[in-house]
C-alpha positions as a printed NumPy array, in Angstrom:
array([[ -0.124,  -0.172,  -0.124],
       [  1.189,   3.597,  -0.461],
       [  1.283,   4.042,   2.949],
       [  3.694,   1.35 ,   3.531],
       [  6.356,   2.556,   1.205],
       [  9.404,   4.091,   1.988],
       [ 10.995,   7.771,   1.376],
       [ 12.998,   7.003,  -1.712],
       [ 15.657,   9.611,  -2.193],
       [ 18.58 ,   9.988,  -5.146],
       [ 16.897,   9.862,  -7.019],
       [ 14.842,  11.846,  -7.124],
       [ 17.673,  14.627,  -7.235],
       [ 17.269,  18.275,  -6.163],
       [ 17.499,  19.052,  -9.973],
       [ 15.73 ,  17.292, -12.61 ],
       [ 14.595,  17.517, -16.325],
       [ 12.093,  15.566, -17.49 ],
       [ 13.638,  13.177, -20.104],
       [ 13.208,  14.463, -23.415],
       [ 15.719,  16.942, -25.023],
       [ 15.944,  19.036, -28.389],
       [ 17.609,  16.65 , -31.109],
       [ 20.104,  18.192, -33.56 ],
       [ 19.012,  18.719, -37.019],
       [ 21.112,  16.729, -38.898],
       [ 19.291,  13.693, -36.761],
       [ 15.94 ,  14.781, -37.484],
       [ 16.732,  15.507, -41.352],
       [ 18.511,  11.719, -41.499],
       [ 15.24 ,  10.333, -40.042],
       [ 13.077,  11.878, -42.175],
       [ 15.396,  10.123, -44.95 ],
       [ 15.36 ,   6.913, -43.447],
       [ 11.33 ,   6.961, -43.163],
       [ 11.471,   7.718, -47.175],
       [ 14.023,   5.352, -47.862],
       [ 16.675,   7.811, -48.679],
       [ 19.194,   6.819, -45.981],
       [ 20.099,   3.576, -44.289],
       [ 19.217,   2.896, -40.583],
       [ 23.192,   2.4  , -39.948],
       [ 23.933,   6.219, -40.881],
       [ 20.782,   6.798, -38.741],
       [ 22.285,   4.342, -35.546],
       [ 25.605,   6.127, -35.776],
       [ 23.915,   9.602, -35.512],
       [ 22.159,   8.824, -32.892],
       [ 25.166,   7.345, -30.992],
       [ 26.972,  10.835, -31.253],
       [ 24.122,  13.007, -30.539],
       [ 23.278,  10.677, -27.436],
       [ 26.984,  11.207, -26.599],
       [ 27.041,  14.701, -27.07 ],
       [ 23.717,  15.567, -24.847],
       [ 25.009,  13.286, -22.098],
       [ 28.386,  14.898, -22.074],
       [ 26.056,  18.563, -21.574],
       [ 24.053,  17.109, -18.712],
       [ 26.942,  15.931, -16.922],
       [ 28.693,  19.366, -17.362],
       [ 25.694,  20.948, -16.06 ],
       [ 25.856,  18.966, -12.918],
       [ 22.467,  16.63 , -13.772],
       [ 22.75 ,  13.46 , -11.967],
       [ 19.236,  11.666, -13.546],
       [ 20.405,  11.598, -17.135],
       [ 18.846,  10.541, -20.174],
       [ 19.576,  10.032, -23.914],
       [ 17.379,  12.999, -24.613],
       [ 14.92 ,  10.204, -25.8  ],
       [ 16.887,  10.83 , -29.037],
       [ 15.905,   7.286, -30.594],
       [ 12.236,   7.923, -30.261],
       [  9.578,  10.094, -32.437],
       [  7.855,  10.616, -29.502],
       [  7.681,  10.84 , -25.932],
       [  5.912,   7.308, -25.57 ],
       [  8.844,   5.14 , -27.185],
       [  8.561,   1.818, -28.208],
       [  6.937,  -0.204, -25.427],
       [  3.368,  -0.848, -27.043],
       [  5.202,  -1.544, -30.577],
       [  7.291,  -4.136, -29.054],
       [  4.155,  -6.354, -27.166],
       [  2.449,  -9.127, -28.699],
       [ -1.426,  -8.43 , -29.37 ],
       [ -0.847,  -4.775, -30.615],
       [ -1.245,  -3.746, -34.157],
       [ -0.495,  -0.019, -35.399],
       [ -3.704,   1.22 , -37.307],
       [ -2.888,   3.811, -40.051],
       [ -5.358,   6.551, -40.549],
       [ -7.952,   4.902, -38.047],
       [-11.563,   5.971, -38.078],
       [-12.352,   9.096, -35.981],
       [-15.841,   7.095, -34.233],
       [-13.11 ,   5.048, -31.939],
       [-11.734,   7.931, -30.354],
       [-12.923,   9.869, -27.158],
       [-13.233,  13.231, -29.222],
       [-13.275,  15.242, -26.205],
       [-10.315,  14.013, -24.901],
       [ -7.985,  17.753, -24.935],
       [ -5.445,  16.619, -27.473],
       [ -7.827,  14.605, -29.887],
       [-10.201,  17.724, -29.635],
       [ -7.784,  20.323, -30.251],
       [ -6.872,  18.767, -33.87 ],
       [-10.395,  18.112, -34.559],
       [-11.09 ,  21.957, -33.945],
       [ -8.469,  22.792, -36.484],
       [-10.359,  20.894, -39.582],
       [ -8.063,  17.675, -39.606],
       [ -7.371,  14.946, -37.226],
       [ -4.179,  13.783, -36.703],
       [ -4.347,  10.991, -34.103],
       [ -0.348,  10.24 , -34.512],
       [  0.69 ,   6.72 , -33.478],
       [ -2.338,   4.59 , -32.749],
       [ -1.767,   1.007, -31.562],
       [ -5.103,  -1.25 , -31.359],
       [ -5.367,  -4.69 , -29.505],
       [ -5.924,  -7.34 , -31.489],
       [ -5.223, -10.507, -29.339],
       [ -3.858, -11.747, -26.343],
       [ -1.21 ,  -9.264, -25.08 ],
       [  2.406, -10.646, -23.852],
       [  5.592,  -9.082, -23.467],
       [  8.737, -10.591, -25.744],
       [ 11.452,  -8.42 , -24.812],
       [ 12.067,  -5.099, -23.866],
       [ 13.025,  -2.687, -26.818],
       [ 14.966,  -0.521, -24.659],
       [ 17.9  ,  -2.852, -23.749],
       [ 20.43 ,  -1.802, -26.654],
       [ 19.898,   1.907, -26.195],
       [ 20.279,   1.703, -22.351],
       [ 23.505,  -0.303, -22.482],
       [ 24.955,   2.394, -24.745],
       [ 23.526,   5.276, -22.393],
       [ 25.461,   3.065, -19.613],
       [ 28.423,   3.166, -21.311],
       [ 28.828,   7.045, -21.26 ],
       [ 28.875,   7.677, -17.837],
       [ 31.16 ,   6.015, -14.785],
       [ 29.863,   2.77 , -13.404],
       [ 28.781,   4.369,  -9.876],
       [ 26.384,   6.672, -11.891],
       [ 24.145,   3.924, -13.729],
       [ 22.007,   3.5  , -10.718],
       [ 20.836,   7.424, -11.148],
       [ 20.483,   7.371, -14.967],
       [ 16.6  ,   7.451, -15.835],
       [ 14.577,   5.791, -18.403],
       [ 11.248,   7.215, -19.356],
       [  8.148,   4.776, -20.23 ],
       [  4.601,   5.097, -21.606],
       [  1.551,   5.392, -19.262],
       [ -0.071,   1.995, -19.058],
       [ -3.886,   3.432, -19.676],
       [ -2.464,   5.061, -22.925],
       [ -4.305,   3.032, -25.085],
       [ -7.529,   2.579, -23.196],
       [ -8.367,   6.268, -22.434],
       [ -7.995,   7.416, -25.852],
       [-10.765,   5.034, -27.372],
       [-14.429,   4.985, -26.555],
       [-15.703,   2.334, -24.362],
       [-15.767,  -1.164, -26.164],
       [-13.195,   0.038, -28.992],
       [ -9.581,  -0.639, -26.778],
       [ -9.697,  -4.362, -27.445],
       [-12.05 ,  -6.878, -28.988],
       [-14.482,  -8.761, -26.8  ],
       [-13.631, -12.1  , -27.978],
       [-10.157, -11.724, -26.518],
       [-10.935,  -9.571, -23.554],
       [-14.299,  -9.574, -21.631],
       [-13.786,  -6.536, -19.792],
       [-11.577,  -4.247, -18.767],
       [ -9.947,  -5.888, -15.901],
       [ -8.948,  -8.9  , -17.99 ],
       [ -7.26 ,  -6.108, -20.576],
       [ -5.523,  -4.333, -17.24 ],
       [ -4.668,  -7.683, -15.858],
       [ -2.224,  -8.364, -19.099],
       [ -1.105,  -4.94 , -19.468],
       [  0.284,  -5.361, -15.962],
       [  1.794,  -8.476, -16.454],
       [  3.572,  -6.906, -19.262],
       [  4.892,  -4.051, -17.574],
       [  6.158,  -6.322, -14.281],
       [  7.98 ,  -8.213, -17.133],
       [  9.269,  -4.818, -18.659],
       [ 10.347,  -3.635, -15.201],
       [ 11.936,  -6.839, -14.105],
       [ 14.059,  -7.148, -17.241],
       [ 15.298,  -3.543, -17.338],
       [ 15.993,  -4.173, -13.671],
       [ 18.733,  -7.194, -14.877],
       [ 20.601,  -4.52 , -16.966],
       [ 20.964,  -2.281, -14.465],
       [ 17.583,   0.369, -14.367],
       [ 17.057,   1.742, -11.33 ],
       [ 15.57 ,   5.278, -11.97 ],
       [ 12.055,   4.789, -13.658],
       [  9.533,   7.982, -14.834],
       [  6.137,   7.401, -16.213],
       [  4.972,   9.759, -18.71 ],
       [  1.414,  10.232, -18.377],
       [ -0.543,  13.516, -19.543],
       [ -3.719,  11.313, -19.517],
       [ -4.255,  11.864, -15.43 ],
       [ -4.275,  16.041, -16.309],
       [ -7.038,  15.228, -18.403],
       [ -9.182,  14.51 , -15.058],
       [ -8.555,  17.927, -14.175],
       [ -9.562,  19.376, -17.41 ],
       [-13.425,  20.428, -17.332],
       [-13.995,  19.92 , -21.362],
       [-13.031,  16.397, -20.622],
       [-15.303,  16.025, -17.995],
       [-18.163,  17.272, -19.74 ],
       [-17.612,  15.063, -22.837],
       [-17.417,  11.943, -20.68 ],
       [-20.891,  12.874, -19.157],
       [-22.439,  13.156, -22.367],
       [-20.922,  10.06 , -24.333],
       [-23.407,   7.501, -24.524],
       [-21.001,   4.537, -24.524],
       [-19.575,   5.316, -20.923],
       [-21.033,   2.923, -18.164],
       [-18.416,   4.287, -15.556],
       [-17.843,   7.735, -14.139],
       [-14.125,   9.631, -14.449],
       [-14.107,   8.642, -10.392],
       [-14.474,   5.056, -11.445],
       [-11.905,   4.906, -13.939],
       [ -9.558,   6.936, -11.913],
       [ -9.61 ,   4.577,  -9.358],
       [ -9.09 ,   1.626, -11.92 ],
       [ -5.906,   3.745, -13.743],
       [ -4.55 ,   3.902, -10.372],
       [ -4.925,   0.416,  -9.584],
       [ -3.283,  -0.387, -12.757],
       [ -0.621,   1.281, -12.104],
       [ -0.109,  -0.263,  -8.661],
       [ -0.33 ,  -3.786, -10.777],
       [  2.26 ,  -2.38 , -13.18 ],
       [  4.98 ,  -1.374, -10.452],
       [  3.952,  -4.246,  -7.796],
       [  6.639,  -6.429,  -8.229],
       [  9.302,  -4.068,  -9.089],
       [ 12.152,  -4.   ,  -6.446],
       [ 12.281,  -1.595,  -3.366],
       [ 15.72 ,  -0.166,  -4.906],
       [ 13.97 ,   0.942,  -8.023],
       [ 12.743,   4.263,  -7.791],
       [  9.413,   5.031,  -9.719],
       [  7.961,   8.255, -10.725],
       [  5.125,   9.996, -12.542],
       [  5.135,  12.961, -14.73 ],
       [  1.899,  14.671, -15.281],
       [  1.876,  17.672, -17.667],
       [ -0.867,  19.066, -20.015],
       [  0.404,  18.484, -23.237],
       [  3.752,  19.606, -24.583],
       [  3.198,  19.025, -28.75 ],
       [  5.437,  20.808, -31.802],
       [  6.304,  24.629, -31.284],
       [  5.273,  24.287, -27.322],
       [  1.314,  23.586, -27.772],
       [ -0.421,  22.558, -24.522],
       [ -3.814,  20.67 , -24.215],
       [ -5.614,  20.973, -21.165],
       [ -6.331,  23.027, -18.39 ],
       [ -7.011,  22.16 , -14.714],
       [ -5.448,  22.261, -11.316],
       [ -4.525,  19.108,  -9.462],
       [ -7.342,  19.745,  -6.853],
       [ -9.967,  17.006,  -8.51 ],
       [ -6.885,  14.258,  -8.404],
       [ -4.491,  15.091,  -5.647],
       [ -5.949,  12.852,  -2.786],
       [ -5.959,   9.715,  -4.783],
       [ -3.235,  10.475,  -6.713],
       [ -0.831,  11.164,  -3.694],
       [ -2.237,   8.476,  -1.379],
       [ -3.456,   5.869,  -3.243],
       [ -0.824,   5.413,  -6.186],
       [  2.501,   3.277,  -5.029],
       [  5.163,   5.958,  -6.595],
       [  8.001,   7.418,  -5.023],
       [  7.914,  10.549,  -7.091],
       [  5.505,  13.258,  -8.717],
       [  7.103,  15.381, -11.447],
       [  4.403,  17.95 , -11.866],
       [  4.147,  20.575, -13.847],
       [  3.607,  24.294, -12.549],
       [  4.976,  26.785, -14.81 ],
       [  1.556,  28.86 , -15.658],
       [ -2.025,  29.277, -14.083],
       [ -3.359,  26.471, -15.767],
       [ -1.667,  24.094, -13.846],
       [ -3.741,  25.852, -11.247],
       [ -1.866,  26.66 ,  -7.526],
       [ -0.05 ,  24.603,  -5.104],
       [ -2.566,  23.982,  -2.736],
       [ -3.315,  20.019,  -3.855],
       [  0.406,  19.311,  -2.443],
       [ -1.121,  19.26 ,   1.099],
       [ -2.265,  16.221,  -0.006],
       [  1.305,  14.645,  -0.563],
       [  2.569,  12.337,   2.389],
       [  5.641,  12.352,   4.308],
       [  6.889,   9.275,   2.291],
       [  6.31 ,  10.759,  -1.289],
       [  8.704,  13.141,  -3.104],
       [  7.416,  16.464,  -5.138],
       [  9.546,  17.698,  -8.007],
       [  7.684,  20.925,  -9.127],
       [  8.254,  21.714, -12.626],
       [  7.955,  25.481, -12.043],
       [ 10.331,  26.713, -15.029],
       [  8.853,  26.42 , -18.539],
       [ 10.663,  24.496, -21.31 ],
       [  8.219,  25.854, -23.83 ],
       [  9.72 ,  29.184, -24.177],
       [ 13.358,  30.967, -24.019],
       [ 12.653,  33.565, -21.591],
       [ 14.565,  32.863, -18.698],
       [ 12.565,  33.111, -15.489],
       [ 13.414,  35.43 , -12.381],
       [ 15.401,  33.057, -10.04 ],
       [ 14.317,  35.023,  -6.886],
       [ 11.067,  34.688,  -8.052],
       [ 11.073,  30.553,  -8.955],
       [ 12.828,  30.203,  -5.536],
       [  9.97 ,  31.956,  -3.621],
       [  7.541,  29.798,  -5.284],
       [  9.33 ,  26.622,  -4.807],
       [  9.258,  28.002,  -1.045],
       [  5.671,  28.536,  -1.292],
       [  4.655,  24.833,  -2.52 ],
       [  6.826,  23.769,   0.599],
       [  4.377,  25.77 ,   2.768],
       [  1.381,  23.608,   1.466],
       [  3.226,  20.36 ,   1.661],
       [  4.109,  21.331,   5.546],
       [  0.699,  22.331,   6.28 ],
       [ -0.744,  18.966,   4.981],
       [  1.754,  17.282,   6.99 ],
       [  1.893,  19.381,  10.091],
       [  5.625,  19.718,   9.592],
       [  8.34 ,  22.575,   9.347],
       [  8.851,  24.225,   5.438],
       [ 12.273,  22.747,   5.972],
       [ 11.262,  19.181,   6.307],
       [  8.927,  19.586,   3.563],
       [ 11.954,  20.818,   1.292],
       [ 13.751,  17.935,   2.01 ],
       [ 11.269,  15.913,   0.037],
       [ 11.273,  18.105,  -3.291],
       [ 13.253,  19.07 ,  -6.078],
       [ 12.983,  21.33 ,  -9.039],
       [ 12.484,  20.793, -12.956],
       [ 10.945,  22.336, -16.074],
       [  7.297,  21.624, -16.281],
       [  7.815,  18.851, -19.25 ],
       [ 10.302,  17.986, -21.621],
       [ 11.922,  20.326, -24.666],
       [ 10.912,  17.657, -27.323],
       [  8.013,  15.601, -26.482],
       [  7.513,  15.145, -30.064],
       [ 10.934,  14.885, -32.326],
       [ 10.329,  18.09 , -33.435],
       [ 10.388,  20.024, -30.402],
       [  9.472,  23.283, -28.888],
       [  9.828,  26.475, -29.792],
       [ 12.936,  26.836, -28.174],
       [ 16.567,  26.389, -29.628],
       [ 19.555,  24.395, -27.869],
       [ 21.192,  27.874, -26.261],
       [ 17.644,  28.517, -24.695],
       [ 17.416,  24.509, -23.657],
       [ 20.946,  25.131, -22.242],
       [ 20.008,  28.008, -20.385],
       [ 16.636,  26.68 , -19.085],
       [ 18.764,  23.649, -17.711],
       [ 21.469,  26.13 , -15.727],
       [ 18.55 ,  27.729, -14.596],
       [ 16.778,  24.811, -12.996],
       [ 20.681,  23.689, -11.605],
       [ 20.842,  27.389,  -9.913],
       [ 17.335,  26.984,  -8.423],
       [ 18.405,  24.163,  -7.027],
       [ 21.408,  25.32 ,  -5.503],
       [ 19.92 ,  28.396,  -4.288],
       [ 17.706,  26.381,  -2.043],
       [ 19.756,  22.886,  -1.513],
       [ 23.309,  24.166,  -1.582],
       [ 25.725,  21.299,  -2.218],
       [ 23.131,  18.578,  -2.257],
       [ 22.793,  16.738,  -5.911]])
């Protein structure tokens, strides 16, 4: 149970980033050429290795500990977990009637007059884990840092509910394969358990799930759309409970020394686009008290994420990394103002636990609100701007927790 979790430190660290970093232009061009059969995979692989080595060096020089490969081998933040499973097939140009069109990201594209759902994986048979798709890239990342740092490296994973919430009720899987959601969730959980076990065997000790879906439960447009969908037989509260239970099942067999974090944001698409709005008030109590993760990485860079008040629900055995610096635009925030915001957040954590602000700060860290390139195209910021933001994150952490990793 969540209340039985032990507080896990280092990871997380005082200064974090959320995984994705801007990809070099030559890497993007070569990947596009490979997709058109105008370049060879070997050429792309070489460029990926060079780019990953470079961005790891950048992170090391800036003083980050939870280093990633920048997600440079991915097109989208959710990576290759789902295509790597037996029982899923990618559907090209899917019919719109299978989607919940009121989900914020799907609605945004529809409002523009063209529906672009991106990668759409559909369950077509029994779900089975047949090996991690991340081992080769993880081993390369490990080779770039000293052995004592391997346990600090971070790997991001797709949300277990990703290809469930998107689809209307009854469309996420065939009824002759799974009779109900629980059967479907059970096999997803087994797949994640196998994935985490394999990653652990290869030295992964720091996992971050990326799940913008939870922010949709804070969106008025999604909640109202849900109520008018005649196919829905559950309330959003019921579904939220089921997704938390799904997460708990997915991570139930993870060893105690494997740090598990959850990142929630409101969208981070090409050119710094967001999709949803709404504070964490609706989900905070259940999210913080019922989910068995160690750390929450939460967006707080703009008013669309609401205030810090929901942090009163964070228990003493959990960490919070507050994303007060934006990755969407290059303008640098004021260091003093950001420090005051983090201290204000700590006041609410302290209030909820009847402790001092100093004790609350002991379970906190800082980061950008999201990655710099959740989509390979990246945000409306250049490399210099990104490095400036990462430096600011480190400076902010040092101003609050001097000398701490």
